CSV table of C-alpha atoms in Angstrom, one decimal:
chain,number,residue,atom,x,y,z
A,1,MET,CA,-0.1,0.1,0.1
A,2,SER,CA,1.3,3.5,-0.9
A,3,ARG,CA,0.3,6.9,0.4
A,4,THR,CA,-0.7,7.7,-3.2
A,5,GLY,CA,-3.8,5.5,-2.9
A,6,ARG,CA,-3.0,3.2,-5.7
A,7,THR,CA,-5.6,0.5,-6.1
A,8,PRO,CA,-4.3,-3.1,-6.0
A,9,ARG,CA,-5.9,-5.6,-8.2
A,10,ALA,CA,-7.8,-7.2,-5.5
A,11,PRO,CA,-8.4,-6.5,-1.7
A,12,VAL,CA,-6.2,-8.4,0.7
A,13,LEU,CA,-7.1,-10.8,3.5
A,14,LYS,CA,-5.3,-10.4,6.9
A,15,VAL,CA,-6.0,-13.0,9.5
A,16,CYS,CA,-5.2,-12.1,13.1
A,17,GLY,CA,-4.0,-14.3,16.0
A,18,ALA,CA,-1.4,-16.8,14.6
A,19,THR,CA,0.6,-18.3,17.4
A,20,THR,CA,2.3,-21.3,15.7
A,21,THR,CA,4.1,-22.2,12.5
A,22,SER,CA,1.2,-24.6,12.0
A,23,ASP,CA,-1.2,-21.6,12.0
A,24,LEU,CA,1.0,-19.8,9.4
A,25,ALA,CA,1.1,-22.9,7.2
A,26,THR,CA,-2.8,-23.0,7.4
A,27,LEU,CA,-3.1,-19.4,6.4
A,28,ALA,CA,-0.6,-19.6,3.6
A,29,ALA,CA,-2.2,-22.7,2.1
A,30,ALA,CA,-5.8,-21.3,2.4
A,31,GLY,CA,-5.3,-18.0,0.8
A,32,ALA,CA,-4.4,-15.3,3.4
A,33,ASP,CA,-2.2,-12.5,2.4
A,34,HIS,CA,-1.1,-11.1,5.8
A,35,ALA,CA,-0.8,-12.8,9.3
A,36,GLY,CA,-1.5,-10.6,12.3
A,37,LEU,CA,1.0,-11.2,15.2
A,38,TRP,CA,0.1,-9.9,18.6
A,39,HIS,CA,2.6,-8.4,20.9
A,40,GLY,CA,1.9,-5.9,23.7
A,41,VAL,CA,-1.8,-6.9,23.8
A,42,PRO,CA,-2.2,-7.5,27.7
A,43,GLY,CA,-4.3,-10.6,28.4
A,44,GLY,CA,-4.7,-11.3,24.7
A,45,PRO,CA,-5.2,-15.0,23.8
A,46,ALA,CA,-2.7,-14.7,21.0
A,47,GLU,CA,0.0,-12.8,22.7
A,48,LEU,CA,3.5,-13.4,21.8
A,49,THR,CA,6.8,-12.7,23.5
A,50,ALA,CA,9.4,-10.7,21.5
A,51,ASP,CA,11.3,-13.8,20.7
A,52,GLU,CA,8.2,-15.7,19.6
A,53,LEU,CA,7.1,-12.7,17.4
A,54,THR,CA,10.5,-12.6,15.7
A,55,ALA,CA,10.3,-16.5,15.1
A,56,LEU,CA,6.9,-16.3,13.6
A,57,ALA,CA,7.7,-13.2,11.5
A,58,ALA,CA,10.6,-15.2,10.0
A,59,ALA,CA,8.3,-18.3,9.4
A,60,ALA,CA,5.7,-16.0,7.7
A,61,HIS,CA,8.3,-14.6,5.4
A,62,ALA,CA,9.4,-18.2,4.6
A,63,THR,CA,6.1,-19.1,3.3
A,64,GLY,CA,6.7,-16.8,0.4
A,65,VAL,CA,3.1,-15.5,0.4
A,66,LEU,CA,2.5,-14.2,3.9
A,67,ARG,CA,3.5,-10.7,5.2
A,68,PRO,CA,3.6,-10.5,8.9
A,69,VAL,CA,1.9,-7.5,10.6
A,70,LEU,CA,2.7,-6.4,14.2
A,71,VAL,CA,-0.6,-5.9,16.2
A,72,THR,CA,0.0,-4.1,19.3
A,73,PHE,CA,-1.6,-1.8,22.0
A,74,LEU,CA,2.0,-0.5,22.9
A,75,GLY,CA,2.5,3.2,22.5
A,76,ASP,CA,6.4,3.8,22.9
A,77,ALA,CA,7.5,4.5,19.3
A,78,ALA,CA,11.1,3.8,20.2
A,79,GLU,CA,10.4,0.4,21.6
A,80,LEU,CA,8.2,-0.5,18.6
A,81,ALA,CA,10.8,0.6,16.1
A,82,VAL,CA,13.5,-1.6,17.8
A,83,LEU,CA,11.0,-4.5,17.8
A,84,ALA,CA,10.0,-4.2,14.2
A,85,ARG,CA,13.6,-3.9,12.9
A,86,GLY,CA,14.6,-7.0,15.0
A,87,ALA,CA,11.6,-9.0,13.7
A,88,ARG,CA,11.9,-7.7,10.2
A,89,ILE,CA,8.3,-6.6,10.2
A,90,ASP,CA,7.3,-3.6,8.0
A,91,HIS,CA,3.6,-3.5,8.7
A,92,LEU,CA,2.7,-2.0,12.2
A,93,GLN,CA,-1.0,-2.0,13.4
A,94,LEU,CA,-1.7,0.4,16.3
A,95,HIS,CA,-4.7,-1.3,17.7
A,96,ALA,CA,-5.5,0.8,20.7
A,97,TYR,CA,-5.7,4.5,21.5
A,98,GLN,CA,-2.2,5.6,20.6
A,99,PRO,CA,-2.1,9.4,19.9
A,100,PRO,CA,-1.1,11.0,16.6
A,101,SER,CA,2.2,11.7,18.0
A,102,THR,CA,3.1,8.1,18.3
A,103,VAL,CA,2.3,7.7,14.6
A,104,ALA,CA,4.6,10.7,13.8
A,105,ALA,CA,7.4,9.2,15.9
A,106,LEU,CA,7.1,5.9,14.2
A,107,ARG,CA,7.1,7.5,10.8
A,108,ARG,CA,10.4,9.2,11.6
A,109,ALA,CA,11.9,6.1,13.1
A,110,LEU,CA,10.6,3.7,10.3
A,111,PRO,CA,10.2,5.8,7.0
A,112,GLY,CA,9.6,2.6,5.0
A,113,ALA,CA,7.1,1.0,7.2
A,114,VAL,CA,3.2,0.7,6.5
A,115,LEU,CA,1.6,2.3,9.6
A,116,ILE,CA,-2.0,1.1,10.2
A,117,LYS,CA,-4.1,3.0,12.7
A,118,VAL,CA,-7.3,1.4,14.0
A,119,LEU,CA,-10.4,3.6,14.3
A,120,HIS,CA,-12.8,2.1,16.8
A,121,LEU,CA,-16.6,2.4,16.5
A,122,ARG,CA,-18.6,2.0,19.7
A,123,ASP,CA,-22.5,2.4,19.6
A,124,GLY,CA,-22.0,3.5,16.0
A,125,ARG,CA,-19.6,6.5,16.9
A,126,CYS,CA,-16.0,6.6,16.0
A,127,GLN,CA,-13.9,7.0,19.2
A,128,GLU,CA,-11.1,8.7,17.3
A,129,ARG,CA,-13.3,11.0,15.2
A,130,PRO,CA,-11.7,14.3,16.3
A,131,LEU,CA,-8.2,13.0,15.7
A,132,ILE,CA,-8.7,11.4,12.2
A,133,ARG,CA,-7.0,14.3,10.2
A,134,ALA,CA,-4.2,14.5,12.8
A,135,TYR,CA,-3.5,10.8,12.3
A,136,GLU,CA,-3.3,11.4,8.5
A,137,ARG,CA,-0.9,14.4,8.8
A,138,ALA,CA,1.2,12.3,11.3
A,139,GLY,CA,2.0,9.6,8.6
A,140,THR,CA,-0.8,7.0,8.8
A,141,ASP,CA,-0.8,4.9,5.7
A,142,LEU,CA,-4.0,2.9,6.2
A,143,PHE,CA,-6.9,3.0,8.6
A,144,LEU,CA,-8.6,-0.1,10.0
A,145,LEU,CA,-12.3,0.2,11.0
A,146,ASP,CA,-13.0,-2.0,13.9
A,147,THR,CA,-15.6,-2.3,16.8
A,148,ALA,CA,-15.5,-1.8,20.4
A,149,THR,CA,-17.8,-3.6,22.8
A,150,ASP,CA,-20.4,-1.9,25.0
A,151,ASP,CA,-18.0,-2.4,28.0
A,152,GLY,CA,-15.1,-0.9,26.0
A,153,ARG,CA,-13.1,-4.2,25.0
A,154,ILE,CA,-11.2,-3.8,21.7
A,155,GLY,CA,-9.5,-6.2,19.4
A,156,SER,CA,-11.0,-9.5,17.9
A,157,THR,CA,-14.3,-9.1,19.7
A,158,GLY,CA,-16.3,-10.6,16.8
A,159,THR,CA,-18.8,-7.6,17.2
A,160,PRO,CA,-20.3,-6.8,13.7
A,161,LEU,CA,-19.8,-3.4,12.1
A,162,ALA,CA,-22.8,-1.9,10.3
A,163,ALA,CA,-22.1,-0.6,6.7
A,164,PRO,CA,-23.7,2.8,7.3
A,165,GLU,CA,-21.5,3.4,10.3
A,166,ALA,CA,-18.4,2.4,8.4
A,167,LEU,CA,-19.2,4.5,5.4
A,168,ASP,CA,-19.7,7.5,7.8
A,169,VAL,CA,-16.3,7.2,9.1
A,170,VAL,CA,-14.7,6.6,5.7
A,171,ALA,CA,-16.2,9.8,4.4
A,172,ARG,CA,-14.3,11.6,7.2
A,173,THR,CA,-10.9,10.2,5.9
A,174,THR,CA,-8.9,10.4,2.8
A,175,LEU,CA,-6.7,7.3,3.2
A,176,PRO,CA,-7.3,3.7,2.1
A,177,PHE,CA,-8.9,1.4,4.8
A,178,TRP,CA,-9.3,-2.1,5.8
A,179,LEU,CA,-12.6,-3.4,7.3
A,180,ALA,CA,-12.7,-5.5,10.5
A,181,GLY,CA,-15.6,-5.9,13.1
A,182,GLY,CA,-16.9,-9.4,13.0
A,183,VAL,CA,-16.2,-10.0,9.2
A,184,ARG,CA,-17.1,-13.4,8.1
A,185,ALA,CA,-17.5,-15.1,4.7
A,186,GLY,CA,-21.3,-14.5,4.9
A,187,SER,CA,-20.8,-10.7,5.7
A,188,ARG,CA,-20.1,-9.9,2.0
A,189,ALA,CA,-23.6,-9.1,1.0
A,190,ARG,CA,-24.3,-7.0,4.1
A,191,LEU,CA,-21.2,-5.0,3.6
A,192,ALA,CA,-21.3,-4.7,-0.1
A,193,THR,CA,-21.4,-0.9,-0.1
A,194,VAL,CA,-18.3,-0.7,2.0
A,195,ALA,CA,-16.4,-3.2,-0.2
A,196,ALA,CA,-17.4,-1.1,-3.2
A,197,HIS,CA,-15.7,2.0,-1.9
A,198,PRO,CA,-12.8,3.1,-4.0
A,199,ARG,CA,-10.6,3.3,-1.0
A,200,PHE,CA,-11.5,-0.2,0.3
A,201,ARG,CA,-8.3,-2.3,0.5
A,202,GLY,CA,-9.0,-5.5,2.4
A,203,ILE,CA,-10.5,-7.3,5.4
A,204,ASP,CA,-9.0,-8.1,8.7
A,205,VAL,CA,-10.5,-11.1,10.3
A,206,ASP,CA,-9.9,-13.2,13.5
A,207,THR,CA,-13.1,-15.0,14.9
A,208,GLY,CA,-14.5,-15.4,11.3
A,209,ALA,CA,-11.3,-17.5,10.4
A,210,ARG,CA,-11.7,-20.0,13.3
A,211,ASP,CA,-13.5,-23.2,13.9
A,212,PRO,CA,-15.9,-23.7,16.9
A,213,HIS,CA,-13.0,-24.6,19.1
A,214,GLY,CA,-11.2,-21.4,18.3
A,215,ARG,CA,-8.5,-22.8,16.0
A,216,LEU,CA,-7.6,-21.1,12.8
A,217,HIS,CA,-9.5,-23.1,10.2
A,218,ALA,CA,-8.5,-23.6,6.6
A,219,PRO,CA,-12.1,-24.0,5.2
A,220,ALA,CA,-13.1,-20.7,7.0
A,221,VAL,CA,-10.1,-19.0,5.5
A,222,ARG,CA,-10.8,-20.2,2.0
A,223,ALA,CA,-14.4,-19.2,2.3
A,224,LEU,CA,-13.4,-15.7,3.3
A,225,ALA,CA,-10.8,-15.5,0.4
A,226,ARG,CA,-13.4,-16.7,-2.1
A,227,THR,CA,-16.4,-14.7,-1.1
A,228,TRP,CA,-14.6,-11.5,-0.7
A,229,GLY,CA,-12.5,-12.0,-3.8
A,230,THR,CA,-9.2,-11.3,-2.1
A,231,ALA,CA,-5.9,-11.3,-3.8
A,232,ARG,CA,-5.1,-15.1,-3.4
A,233,ALA,CA,-8.7,-16.3,-3.6
A,234,PRO,CA,-9.2,-19.4,-5.8
A,235,GLY,CA,-9.1,-18.4,-9.4
A,236,THR,CA,-7.7,-15.0,-8.7
A,237,ALA,CA,-4.3,-14.2,-10.2
A,238,PRO,CA,-1.6,-13.3,-7.6
A,239,THR,CA,-1.1,-9.5,-7.2
A,240,GLY,CA,2.5,-9.8,-5.7
A,241,ARG,CA,3.8,-8.4,-2.4
A,242,SER,CA,2.3,-5.0,-2.5
A,243,ARG,CA,2.4,-2.7,0.4
A,244,GLY,CA,-1.5,-2.9,0.8
């Protein structure tokens, strides 16, 4: 993904919460494009140590098709920059309420990185709404629209996001965006107006890629790739390792 807004040939599929090399093999074989790796998510079920993050990032690169994404609640830009360099990760997803100053500091420290800022919707309202333009000026490359629960929980909650609410937020931005918030294979029709937006670049899924036991599930990932027409969906020509 570039800050020019160049449109890739197909949206990407990012699946969050891989914790083993077996998870990565499942995602690579089933059609995912990005693997979300959690670090600095206190109490998160997919939390990784720094060493585990580095090892799994290397394993993702080794698949030849998966790009690792650091998903974090951390807000120390210097710490994140060291971590990203050490793990050879060039996509960073700030999945909490880090201020625009954190994005600006990361942009200075990692000028070639793709910086993804999550915008959280709670009760239909974007929690970061007053800061959207500040995030853009700070150097954000991509927004991710996700939901917060009524009690304030964020990250892989499985809470569905309504299309009108998503489009209202998108109208206040100028950057490309990914869509999260309870996305599943069966959500495509309900969110068709969002997927048709010219700045839509892909989906970010966790619970919708798992089986009833909570394990990453190849049939679920394949169904997501197929119904959403993502970059490595069956019958879709590969688009290469773009920054989107």
